PDB file of N, CA and C in Angstrom:
ATOM      1  N   UNK K   1     -22.041  69.070 -59.815  1.00 58.00           N
ATOM      2  CA  UNK K   1     -23.009  69.565 -58.870  1.00 58.00           C
ATOM      3  C   UNK K   1     -22.350  69.887 -57.532  1.00 58.00           C
ATOM      4  N   UNK K   2     -21.546  68.971 -57.009  1.00 66.00           N
ATOM      5  CA  UNK K   2     -20.878  69.244 -55.741  1.00 66.00           C
ATOM      6  C   UNK K   2     -19.910  70.410 -55.875  1.00 66.00           C
ATOM      7  N   UNK K   3     -19.213  70.476 -56.988  1.00 67.00           N
ATOM      8  CA  UNK K   3     -18.281  71.581 -57.191  1.00 67.00           C
ATOM      9  C   UNK K   3     -19.030  72.905 -57.214  1.00 67.00           C
ATOM     10  N   UNK K   4     -20.205  72.934 -57.811  1.00 67.00           N
ATOM     11  CA  UNK K   4     -21.018  74.150 -57.818  1.00 67.00           C
ATOM     12  C   UNK K   4     -21.558  74.454 -56.427  1.00 67.00           C
ATOM     13  N   UNK K   5     -22.003  73.420 -55.734  1.00 69.00           N
ATOM     14  CA  UNK K   5     -22.559  73.591 -54.393  1.00 69.00           C
ATOM     15  C   UNK K   5     -21.508  74.150 -53.429  1.00 69.00           C
ATOM     16  N   UNK K   6     -20.256  73.750 -53.614  1.00 70.00           N
ATOM     17  CA  UNK K   6     -19.176  74.199 -52.736  1.00 70.00           C
ATOM     18  C   UNK K   6     -18.867  75.678 -52.927  1.00 70.00           C
ATOM     19  N   UNK K   7     -19.398  76.268 -54.006  1.00 77.00           N
ATOM     20  CA  UNK K   7     -19.181  77.688 -54.296  1.00 77.00           C
ATOM     21  C   UNK K   7     -17.697  78.018 -54.321  1.00 77.00           C
ATOM     22  N   UNK K   8     -16.950  77.166 -55.017  1.00 80.00           N
ATOM     23  CA  UNK K   8     -15.503  77.317 -55.117  1.00 80.00           C
ATOM     24  C   UNK K   8     -15.144  77.328 -56.597  1.00 80.00           C
ATOM     25  N   UNK K   9     -14.866  78.512 -57.168  1.00 84.00           N
ATOM     26  CA  UNK K   9     -14.575  78.589 -58.603  1.00 84.00           C
ATOM     27  C   UNK K   9     -13.401  77.714 -59.034  1.00 84.00           C
ATOM     28  N   UNK K  10     -12.381  77.603 -58.203  1.00 84.00           N
ATOM     29  CA  UNK K  10     -11.231  76.767 -58.536  1.00 84.00           C
ATOM     30  C   UNK K  10     -11.649  75.301 -58.629  1.00 84.00           C
ATOM     31  N   UNK K  11     -12.419  74.833 -57.651  1.00 80.00           N
ATOM     32  CA  UNK K  11     -12.907  73.460 -57.665  1.00 80.00           C
ATOM     33  C   UNK K  11     -13.797  73.211 -58.879  1.00 80.00           C
ATOM     34  N   UNK K  12     -14.657  74.159 -59.195  1.00 82.00           N
ATOM     35  CA  UNK K  12     -15.536  74.022 -60.357  1.00 82.00           C
ATOM     36  C   UNK K  12     -14.720  73.924 -61.647  1.00 82.00           C
ATOM     37  N   UNK K  13     -13.668  74.737 -61.768  1.00 86.00           N
ATOM     38  CA  UNK K  13     -12.816  74.703 -62.968  1.00 86.00           C
ATOM     39  C   UNK K  13     -12.059  73.381 -63.052  1.00 86.00           C
ATOM     40  N   UNK K  14     -11.551  72.913 -61.924  1.00 83.00           N
ATOM     41  CA  UNK K  14     -10.857  71.620 -61.916  1.00 83.00           C
ATOM     42  C   UNK K  14     -11.808  70.496 -62.306  1.00 83.00           C
ATOM     43  N   UNK K  15     -13.027  70.547 -61.773  1.00 80.00           N
ATOM     44  CA  UNK K  15     -14.020  69.523 -62.080  1.00 80.00           C
ATOM     45  C   UNK K  15     -14.344  69.519 -63.575  1.00 80.00           C
ATOM     46  N   UNK K  16     -14.535  70.684 -64.135  1.00 83.00           N
ATOM     47  CA  UNK K  16     -14.854  70.784 -65.568  1.00 83.00           C
ATOM     48  C   UNK K  16     -13.716  70.228 -66.423  1.00 83.00           C
ATOM     49  N   UNK K  17     -12.483  70.543 -66.058  1.00 83.00           N
ATOM     50  CA  UNK K  17     -11.326  70.034 -66.807  1.00 83.00           C
ATOM     51  C   UNK K  17     -11.237  68.516 -66.695  1.00 83.00           C
ATOM     52  N   UNK K  18     -11.486  67.997 -65.511  1.00 81.00           N
ATOM     53  CA  UNK K  18     -11.442  66.552 -65.301  1.00 81.00           C
ATOM     54  C   UNK K  18     -12.522  65.853 -66.110  1.00 81.00           C
ATOM     55  N   UNK K  19     -13.721  66.389 -66.079  1.00 78.00           N
ATOM     56  CA  UNK K  19     -14.830  65.791 -66.821  1.00 78.00           C
ATOM     57  C   UNK K  19     -14.522  65.742 -68.309  1.00 78.00           C
ATOM     58  N   UNK K  20     -13.977  66.821 -68.843  1.00 75.00           N
ATOM     59  CA  UNK K  20     -13.673  66.828 -70.276  1.00 75.00           C
ATOM     60  C   UNK K  20     -12.566  65.830 -70.604  1.00 75.00           C
ATOM     61  N   UNK K  21     -11.677  65.577 -69.656  1.00 71.00           N
ATOM     62  CA  UNK K  21     -10.565  64.643 -69.879  1.00 71.00           C
ATOM     63  C   UNK K  21     -11.025  63.187 -69.828  1.00 71.00           C
ATOM     64  N   UNK K  22     -11.980  62.887 -68.976  1.00 76.00           N
ATOM     65  CA  UNK K  22     -12.397  61.487 -68.806  1.00 76.00           C
ATOM     66  C   UNK K  22     -13.796  61.226 -69.364  1.00 76.00           C
ATOM     67  N   UNK K  23     -14.196  62.019 -70.349  1.00 76.00           N
ATOM     68  CA  UNK K  23     -15.551  61.896 -70.889  1.00 76.00           C
ATOM     69  C   UNK K  23     -15.864  60.492 -71.412  1.00 76.00           C
ATOM     70  N   UNK K  24     -14.895  59.832 -72.034  1.00 72.00           N
ATOM     71  CA  UNK K  24     -15.125  58.487 -72.561  1.00 72.00           C
ATOM     72  C   UNK K  24     -15.430  57.527 -71.417  1.00 72.00           C
ATOM     73  N   UNK K  25     -14.663  57.634 -70.357  1.00 73.00           N
ATOM     74  CA  UNK K  25     -14.894  56.799 -69.177  1.00 73.00           C
ATOM     75  C   UNK K  25     -16.287  57.056 -68.604  1.00 73.00           C
ATOM     76  N   UNK K  26     -16.642  58.315 -68.459  1.00 73.00           N
ATOM     77  CA  UNK K  26     -17.952  58.652 -67.901  1.00 73.00           C
ATOM     78  C   UNK K  26     -19.075  58.163 -68.797  1.00 73.00           C
ATOM     79  N   UNK K  27     -18.930  58.393 -70.090  1.00 74.00           N
ATOM     80  CA  UNK K  27     -19.977  57.998 -71.035  1.00 74.00           C
ATOM     81  C   UNK K  27     -20.106  56.483 -71.138  1.00 74.00           C
ATOM     82  N   UNK K  28     -18.986  55.799 -71.138  1.00 71.00           N
ATOM     83  CA  UNK K  28     -19.005  54.360 -71.337  1.00 71.00           C
ATOM     84  C   UNK K  28     -19.145  53.555 -70.078  1.00 71.00           C
ATOM     85  N   UNK K  29     -18.206  53.676 -69.193  1.00 71.00           N
ATOM     86  CA  UNK K  29     -18.179  52.822 -68.015  1.00 71.00           C
ATOM     87  C   UNK K  29     -19.206  53.223 -66.969  1.00 71.00           C
ATOM     88  N   UNK K  30     -19.158  54.455 -66.546  1.00 70.00           N
ATOM     89  CA  UNK K  30     -20.025  54.888 -65.448  1.00 70.00           C
ATOM     90  C   UNK K  30     -21.493  54.727 -65.799  1.00 70.00           C
ATOM     91  N   UNK K  31     -21.890  55.192 -66.967  1.00 70.00           N
ATOM     92  CA  UNK K  31     -23.302  55.104 -67.341  1.00 70.00           C
ATOM     93  C   UNK K  31     -23.762  53.672 -67.547  1.00 70.00           C
ATOM     94  N   UNK K  32     -22.844  52.781 -67.898  1.00 71.00           N
ATOM     95  CA  UNK K  32     -23.243  51.389 -68.091  1.00 71.00           C
ATOM     96  C   UNK K  32     -23.319  50.626 -66.774  1.00 71.00           C
ATOM     97  N   UNK K  33     -22.650  51.110 -65.751  1.00 70.00           N
ATOM     98  CA  UNK K  33     -22.569  50.399 -64.482  1.00 70.00           C
ATOM     99  C   UNK K  33     -23.443  50.994 -63.382  1.00 70.00           C
ATOM    100  N   UNK K  34     -23.923  52.208 -63.570  1.00 74.00           N
ATOM    101  CA  UNK K  34     -24.666  52.851 -62.499  1.00 74.00           C
ATOM    102  C   UNK K  34     -25.944  53.487 -63.022  1.00 74.00           C
ATOM    103  N   UNK K  35     -26.818  53.788 -62.102  1.00 79.00           N
ATOM    104  CA  UNK K  35     -28.047  54.511 -62.397  1.00 79.00           C
ATOM    105  C   UNK K  35     -27.915  55.903 -61.792  1.00 79.00           C
ATOM    106  N   UNK K  36     -28.759  56.837 -62.200  1.00 76.00           N
ATOM    107  CA  UNK K  36     -28.693  58.170 -61.580  1.00 76.00           C
ATOM    108  C   UNK K  36     -28.814  58.119 -60.055  1.00 76.00           C
ATOM    109  N   UNK K  37     -29.656  57.231 -59.533  1.00 83.00           N
ATOM    110  CA  UNK K  37     -29.788  57.150 -58.077  1.00 83.00           C
ATOM    111  C   UNK K  37     -28.517  56.598 -57.431  1.00 83.00           C
ATOM    112  N   UNK K  38     -27.821  55.700 -58.113  1.00 82.00           N
ATOM    113  CA  UNK K  38     -26.556  55.173 -57.587  1.00 82.00           C
ATOM    114  C   UNK K  38     -25.478  56.258 -57.589  1.00 82.00           C
ATOM    115  N   UNK K  39     -25.479  57.088 -58.627  1.00 79.00           N
ATOM    116  CA  UNK K  39     -24.517  58.196 -58.691  1.00 79.00           C
ATOM    117  C   UNK K  39     -24.777  59.162 -57.536  1.00 79.00           C
ATOM    118  N   UNK K  40     -26.038  59.485 -57.313  1.00 82.00           N
ATOM    119  CA  UNK K  40     -26.385  60.370 -56.201  1.00 82.00           C
ATOM    120  C   UNK K  40     -25.958  59.748 -54.871  1.00 82.00           C
ATOM    121  N   UNK K  41     -26.233  58.479 -54.690  1.00 86.00           N
ATOM    122  CA  UNK K  41     -25.879  57.798 -53.439  1.00 86.00           C
ATOM    123  C   UNK K  41     -24.368  57.814 -53.215  1.00 86.00           C
ATOM    124  N   UNK K  42     -23.601  57.686 -54.285  1.00 85.00           N
ATOM    125  CA  UNK K  42     -22.141  57.701 -54.157  1.00 85.00           C
ATOM    126  C   UNK K  42     -21.623  59.070 -53.718  1.00 85.00           C
ATOM    127  N   UNK K  43     -22.333  60.122 -54.068  1.00 87.00           N
ATOM    128  CA  UNK K  43     -21.896  61.480 -53.730  1.00 87.00           C
ATOM    129  C   UNK K  43     -22.545  62.031 -52.460  1.00 87.00           C
ATOM    130  N   UNK K  44     -23.588  61.384 -51.991  1.00 92.00           N
ATOM    131  CA  UNK K  44     -24.355  61.903 -50.861  1.00 92.00           C
ATOM    132  C   UNK K  44     -23.529  62.100 -49.581  1.00 92.00           C
ATOM    133  N   UNK K  45     -22.680  61.152 -49.174  1.00 94.00           N
ATOM    134  CA  UNK K  45     -21.898  61.388 -47.957  1.00 94.00           C
ATOM    135  C   UNK K  45     -21.022  62.642 -48.049  1.00 94.00           C
ATOM    136  N   UNK K  46     -20.464  62.889 -49.215  1.00 91.00           N
ATOM    137  CA  UNK K  46     -19.651  64.094 -49.403  1.00 91.00           C
ATOM    138  C   UNK K  46     -20.518  65.344 -49.315  1.00 91.00           C
ATOM    139  N   UNK K  47     -21.645  65.314 -49.977  1.00 90.00           N
ATOM    140  CA  UNK K  47     -22.559  66.456 -49.936  1.00 90.00           C
ATOM    141  C   UNK K  47     -23.013  66.741 -48.501  1.00 90.00           C
ATOM    142  N   UNK K  48     -23.338  65.696 -47.764  1.00 94.00           N
ATOM    143  CA  UNK K  48     -23.786  65.883 -46.379  1.00 94.00           C
ATOM    144  C   UNK K  48     -22.691  66.490 -45.511  1.00 94.00           C
ATOM    145  N   UNK K  49     -21.451  66.059 -45.724  1.00 94.00           N
ATOM    146  CA  UNK K  49     -20.336  66.618 -44.950  1.00 94.00           C
ATOM    147  C   UNK K  49     -20.127  68.095 -45.293  1.00 94.00           C
ATOM    148  N   UNK K  50     -20.267  68.440 -46.568  1.00 89.00           N
ATOM    149  CA  UNK K  50     -20.129  69.842 -46.974  1.00 89.00           C
ATOM    150  C   UNK K  50     -21.250  70.665 -46.353  1.00 89.00           C
ATOM    151  N   UNK K  51     -22.467  70.160 -46.440  1.00 91.00           N
ATOM    152  CA  UNK K  51     -23.616  70.865 -45.847  1.00 91.00           C
ATOM    153  C   UNK K  51     -23.433  71.099 -44.349  1.00 91.00           C
ATOM    154  N   UNK K  52     -22.886  70.101 -43.676  1.00 95.00           N
ATOM    155  CA  UNK K  52     -22.700  70.190 -42.228  1.00 95.00           C
ATOM    156  C   UNK K  52     -21.501  71.064 -41.851  1.00 95.00           C
ATOM    157  N   UNK K  53     -20.717  71.441 -42.847  1.00 93.00           N
ATOM    158  CA  UNK K  53     -19.528  72.246 -42.564  1.00 93.00           C
ATOM    159  C   UNK K  53     -18.403  71.436 -41.940  1.00 93.00           C
ATOM    160  N   UNK K  54     -18.460  70.121 -42.085  1.00 95.00           N
ATOM    161  CA  UNK K  54     -17.451  69.228 -41.517  1.00 95.00           C
ATOM    162  C   UNK K  54     -16.321  69.030 -42.527  1.00 95.00           C
ATOM    163  N   UNK K  55     -15.311  69.872 -42.435  1.00 93.00           N
ATOM    164  CA  UNK K  55     -14.229  69.851 -43.412  1.00 93.00           C
ATOM    165  C   UNK K  55     -13.457  68.542 -43.411  1.00 93.00           C
ATOM    166  N   UNK K  56     -13.197  68.004 -42.238  1.00 96.00           N
ATOM    167  CA  UNK K  56     -12.444  66.748 -42.166  1.00 96.00           C
ATOM    168  C   UNK K  56     -13.213  65.595 -42.815  1.00 96.00           C
ATOM    169  N   UNK K  57     -14.505  65.509 -42.517  1.00 96.00           N
ATOM    170  CA  UNK K  57     -15.310  64.440 -43.115  1.00 96.00           C
ATOM    171  C   UNK K  57     -15.458  64.654 -44.621  1.00 96.00           C
ATOM    172  N   UNK K  58     -15.627  65.892 -45.050  1.00 92.00           N
ATOM    173  CA  UNK K  58     -15.719  66.183 -46.488  1.00 92.00           C
ATOM    174  C   UNK K  58     -14.421  65.785 -47.181  1.00 92.00           C
ATOM    175  N   UNK K  59     -13.307  66.101 -46.556  1.00 93.00           N
ATOM    176  CA  UNK K  59     -12.004  65.734 -47.112  1.00 93.00           C
ATOM    177  C   UNK K  59     -11.884  64.214 -47.200  1.00 93.00           C
ATOM    178  N   UNK K  60     -12.294  63.523 -46.144  1.00 96.00           N
ATOM    179  CA  UNK K  60     -12.230  62.059 -46.134  1.00 96.00           C
ATOM    180  C   UNK K  60     -13.124  61.457 -47.216  1.00 96.00           C
ATOM    181  N   UNK K  61     -14.334  61.966 -47.328  1.00 95.00           N
ATOM    182  CA  UNK K  61     -15.269  61.459 -48.336  1.00 95.00           C
ATOM    183  C   UNK K  61     -14.770  61.749 -49.753  1.00 95.00           C
ATOM    184  N   UNK K  62     -14.202  62.922 -49.964  1.00 90.00           N
ATOM    185  CA  UNK K  62     -13.665  63.267 -51.285  1.00 90.00           C
ATOM    186  C   UNK K  62     -12.524  62.329 -51.654  1.00 90.00           C
ATOM    187  N   UNK K  63     -11.638  62.079 -50.708  1.00 94.00           N
ATOM    188  CA  UNK K  63     -10.520  61.159 -50.975  1.00 94.00           C
ATOM    189  C   UNK K  63     -11.018  59.751 -51.279  1.00 94.00           C
ATOM    190  N   UNK K  64     -11.991  59.308 -50.510  1.00 94.00           N
ATOM    191  CA  UNK K  64     -12.558  57.981 -50.745  1.00 94.00           C
ATOM    192  C   UNK K  64     -13.188  57.898 -52.132  1.00 94.00           C
ATOM    193  N   UNK K  65     -13.954  58.909 -52.495  1.00 89.00           N
ATOM    194  CA  UNK K  65     -14.602  58.925 -53.811  1.00 89.00           C
ATOM    195  C   UNK K  65     -13.565  58.942 -54.937  1.00 89.00           C
ATOM    196  N   UNK K  66     -12.532  59.751 -54.781  1.00 87.00           N
ATOM    197  CA  UNK K  66     -11.486  59.836 -55.809  1.00 87.00           C
ATOM    198  C   UNK K  66     -10.750  58.513 -55.920  1.00 87.00           C
ATOM    199  N   UNK K  67     -10.448  57.881 -54.799  1.00 93.00           N
ATOM    200  CA  UNK K  67      -9.754  56.596 -54.819  1.00 93.00           C
ATOM    201  C   UNK K  67     -10.589  55.536 -55.538  1.00 93.00           C
ATOM    202  N   UNK K  68     -11.860  55.452 -55.186  1.00 88.00           N
ATOM    203  CA  UNK K  68     -12.736  54.472 -55.838  1.00 88.00           C
ATOM    204  C   UNK K  68     -12.901  54.771 -57.323  1.00 88.00           C
ATOM    205  N   UNK K  69     -13.039  56.034 -57.660  1.00 84.00           N
ATOM    206  CA  UNK K  69     -13.188  56.425 -59.068  1.00 84.00           C
ATOM    207  C   UNK K  69     -11.929  56.100 -59.853  1.00 84.00           C
ATOM    208  N   UNK K  70     -10.768  56.349 -59.244  1.00 86.00           N
ATOM    209  CA  UNK K  70      -9.510  56.041 -59.925  1.00 86.00           C
ATOM    210  C   UNK K  70      -9.386  54.543 -60.179  1.00 86.00           C
ATOM    211  N   UNK K  71      -9.779  53.732 -59.215  1.00 88.00           N
ATOM    212  CA  UNK K  71      -9.726  52.287 -59.404  1.00 88.00           C
ATOM    213  C   UNK K  71     -10.663  51.846 -60.529  1.00 88.00           C
ATOM    214  N   UNK K  72     -11.856  52.411 -60.575  1.00 83.00           N
ATOM    215  CA  UNK K  72     -12.787  52.107 -61.668  1.00 83.00           C
ATOM    216  C   UNK K  72     -12.195  52.523 -63.007  1.00 83.00           C
ATOM    217  N   UNK K  73     -11.586  53.708 -63.049  1.00 81.00           N
ATOM    218  CA  UNK K  73     -10.987  54.224 -64.274  1.00 81.00           C
ATOM    219  C   UNK K  73      -9.852  53.313 -64.734  1.00 81.00           C
ATOM    220  N   UNK K  74      -9.011  52.890 -63.819  1.00 84.00           N
ATOM    221  CA  UNK K  74      -7.898  52.016 -64.181  1.00 84.00           C
ATOM    222  C   UNK K  74      -8.401  50.679 -64.712  1.00 84.00           C
ATOM    223  N   UNK K  75      -9.464  50.137 -64.103  1.00 81.00           N
ATOM    224  CA  UNK K  75     -10.053  48.891 -64.626  1.00 81.00           C
ATOM    225  C   UNK K  75     -10.621  49.102 -66.029  1.00 81.00           C
ATOM    226  N   UNK K  76     -11.275  50.240 -66.241  1.00 77.00           N
ATOM    227  CA  UNK K  76     -11.839  50.561 -67.546  1.00 77.00           C
ATOM    228  C   UNK K  76     -10.737  50.626 -68.605  1.00 77.00           C
ATOM    229  N   UNK K  77      -9.655  51.312 -68.283  1.00 78.00           N
ATOM    230  CA  UNK K  77      -8.540  51.431 -69.234  1.00 78.00           C
ATOM    231  C   UNK K  77      -7.952  50.053 -69.518  1.00 78.00           C
ATOM    232  N   UNK K  78      -7.736  49.258 -68.477  1.00 81.00           N
ATOM    233  CA  UNK K  78      -7.171  47.920 -68.665  1.00 81.00           C
ATOM    234  C   UNK K  78      -8.061  47.056 -69.551  1.00 81.00           C
ATOM    235  N   UNK K  79      -9.368  47.170 -69.386  1.00 77.00           N
ATOM    236  CA  UNK K  79     -10.299  46.375 -70.194  1.00 77.00           C
ATOM    237  C   UNK K  79     -10.324  46.835 -71.646  1.00 77.00           C
ATOM    238  N   UNK K  80      -9.888  48.047 -71.900  1.00 74.00           N
ATOM    239  CA  UNK K  80      -9.933  48.591 -73.251  1.00 74.00           C
ATOM    240  C   UNK K  80      -8.561  48.603 -73.912  1.00 74.00           C
ATOM    241  N   UNK K  81      -7.677  47.784 -73.404  1.00 72.00           N
ATOM    242  CA  UNK K  81      -6.361  47.629 -73.999  1.00 72.00           C
ATOM    243  C   UNK K  81      -6.262  46.202 -74.550  1.00 72.00           C
ATOM    244  N   UNK K  82      -5.609  46.039 -75.668  1.00 49.00           N
ATOM    245  CA  UNK K  82      -5.411  44.687 -76.203  1.00 49.00           C
ATOM    246  C   UNK K  82      -4.222  44.052 -75.503  1.00 49.00           C
ATOM    247  N   UNK K  83      -4.018  42.797 -75.739  1.00 39.00           N
ATOM    248  CA  UNK K  83      -2.884  42.095 -75.152  1.00 39.00           C
ATOM    249  C   UNK K  83      -1.558  42.690 -75.625  1.00 39.00           C
ATOM    250  N   UNK K  84      -1.571  43.397 -76.750  1.00 39.00           N
ATOM    251  CA  UNK K  84      -0.358  44.000 -77.302  1.00 39.00           C
ATOM    252  C   UNK K  84      -0.144  45.423 -76.816  1.00 39.00           C
ATOM    253  N   UNK K  85      -0.998  45.857 -75.939  1.00 59.00           N
ATOM    254  CA  UNK K  85      -0.823  47.189 -75.389  1.00 59.00           C
ATOM    255  C   UNK K  85      -1.400  48.295 -76.242  1.00 59.00           C
ATOM    256  N   UNK K  86      -2.182  47.941 -77.248  1.00 57.00           N
ATOM    257  CA  UNK K  86      -2.801  48.960 -78.089  1.00 57.00           C
ATOM    258  C   UNK K  86      -4.205  49.218 -77.616  1.00 57.00           C
ATOM    259  N   UNK K  87      -4.619  50.432 -77.716  1.00 52.00           N
ATOM    260  CA  UNK K  87      -5.955  50.832 -77.279  1.00 52.00           C
ATOM    261  C   UNK K  87      -6.985  50.335 -78.292  1.00 52.00           C
ATOM    262  N   UNK K  88      -7.992  49.662 -77.787  1.00 50.00           N
ATOM    263  CA  UNK K  88      -9.109  49.255 -78.635  1.00 50.00           C
ATOM    264  C   UNK K  88     -10.061  50.431 -78.755  1.00 50.00           C
ATOM    265  N   UNK K  89     -10.804  50.439 -79.797  1.00 51.00           N
ATOM    266  CA  UNK K  89     -11.851  51.440 -79.938  1.00 51.00           C
ATOM    267  C   UNK K  89     -12.974  51.092 -78.985  1.00 51.00           C
ATOM    268  N   UNK K  90     -13.504  52.064 -78.313  1.00 48.00           N
ATOM    269  CA  UNK K  90     -14.607  51.858 -77.392  1.00 48.00           C
ATOM    270  C   UNK K  90     -15.845  52.510 -77.955  1.00 48.00           C
ATOM    271  N   UNK K  91     -16.906  51.761 -78.026  1.00 48.00           N
ATOM    272  CA  UNK K  91     -18.176  52.297 -78.531  1.00 48.00           C
ATOM    273  C   UNK K  91     -19.241  52.032 -77.493  1.00 48.00           C
ATOM    274  N   UNK K  92     -20.092  53.061 -77.227  1.00 45.00           N
ATOM    275  CA  UNK K  92     -21.177  52.853 -76.269  1.00 45.00           C
ATOM    276  C   UNK K  92     -22.430  52.431 -76.969  1.00 45.00           C
TER     277      UNK K  92
END
C-alpha cells in the first residue's frame, strides 16, 4: 500500500519482490503476532511523513520499520531452525 501510495514504480517492484521472498514469514509470523490495526499503526508514521512531503522523516521511518522487521524476521528464522542447523517445516 505504501509503495503504491508513493507512486514510485521502482519501489512498488521492490516491494512485490520482497513480499514474494518472505511470504512464509508474513503468512506465519506477522499474521500470528499482529492484527490488521496493528499493521496499520506500524506503517502510519511512514505514511504520514510521505503525505506531509517530509523526506527526511519518511526516510527515518522507513529505516526504523525495516530494522524492526529484519529483527522480527531473524527471530522467526532462528525459531524455525533445529539445534542441528536444519530448517524445520513451518505450518500455519
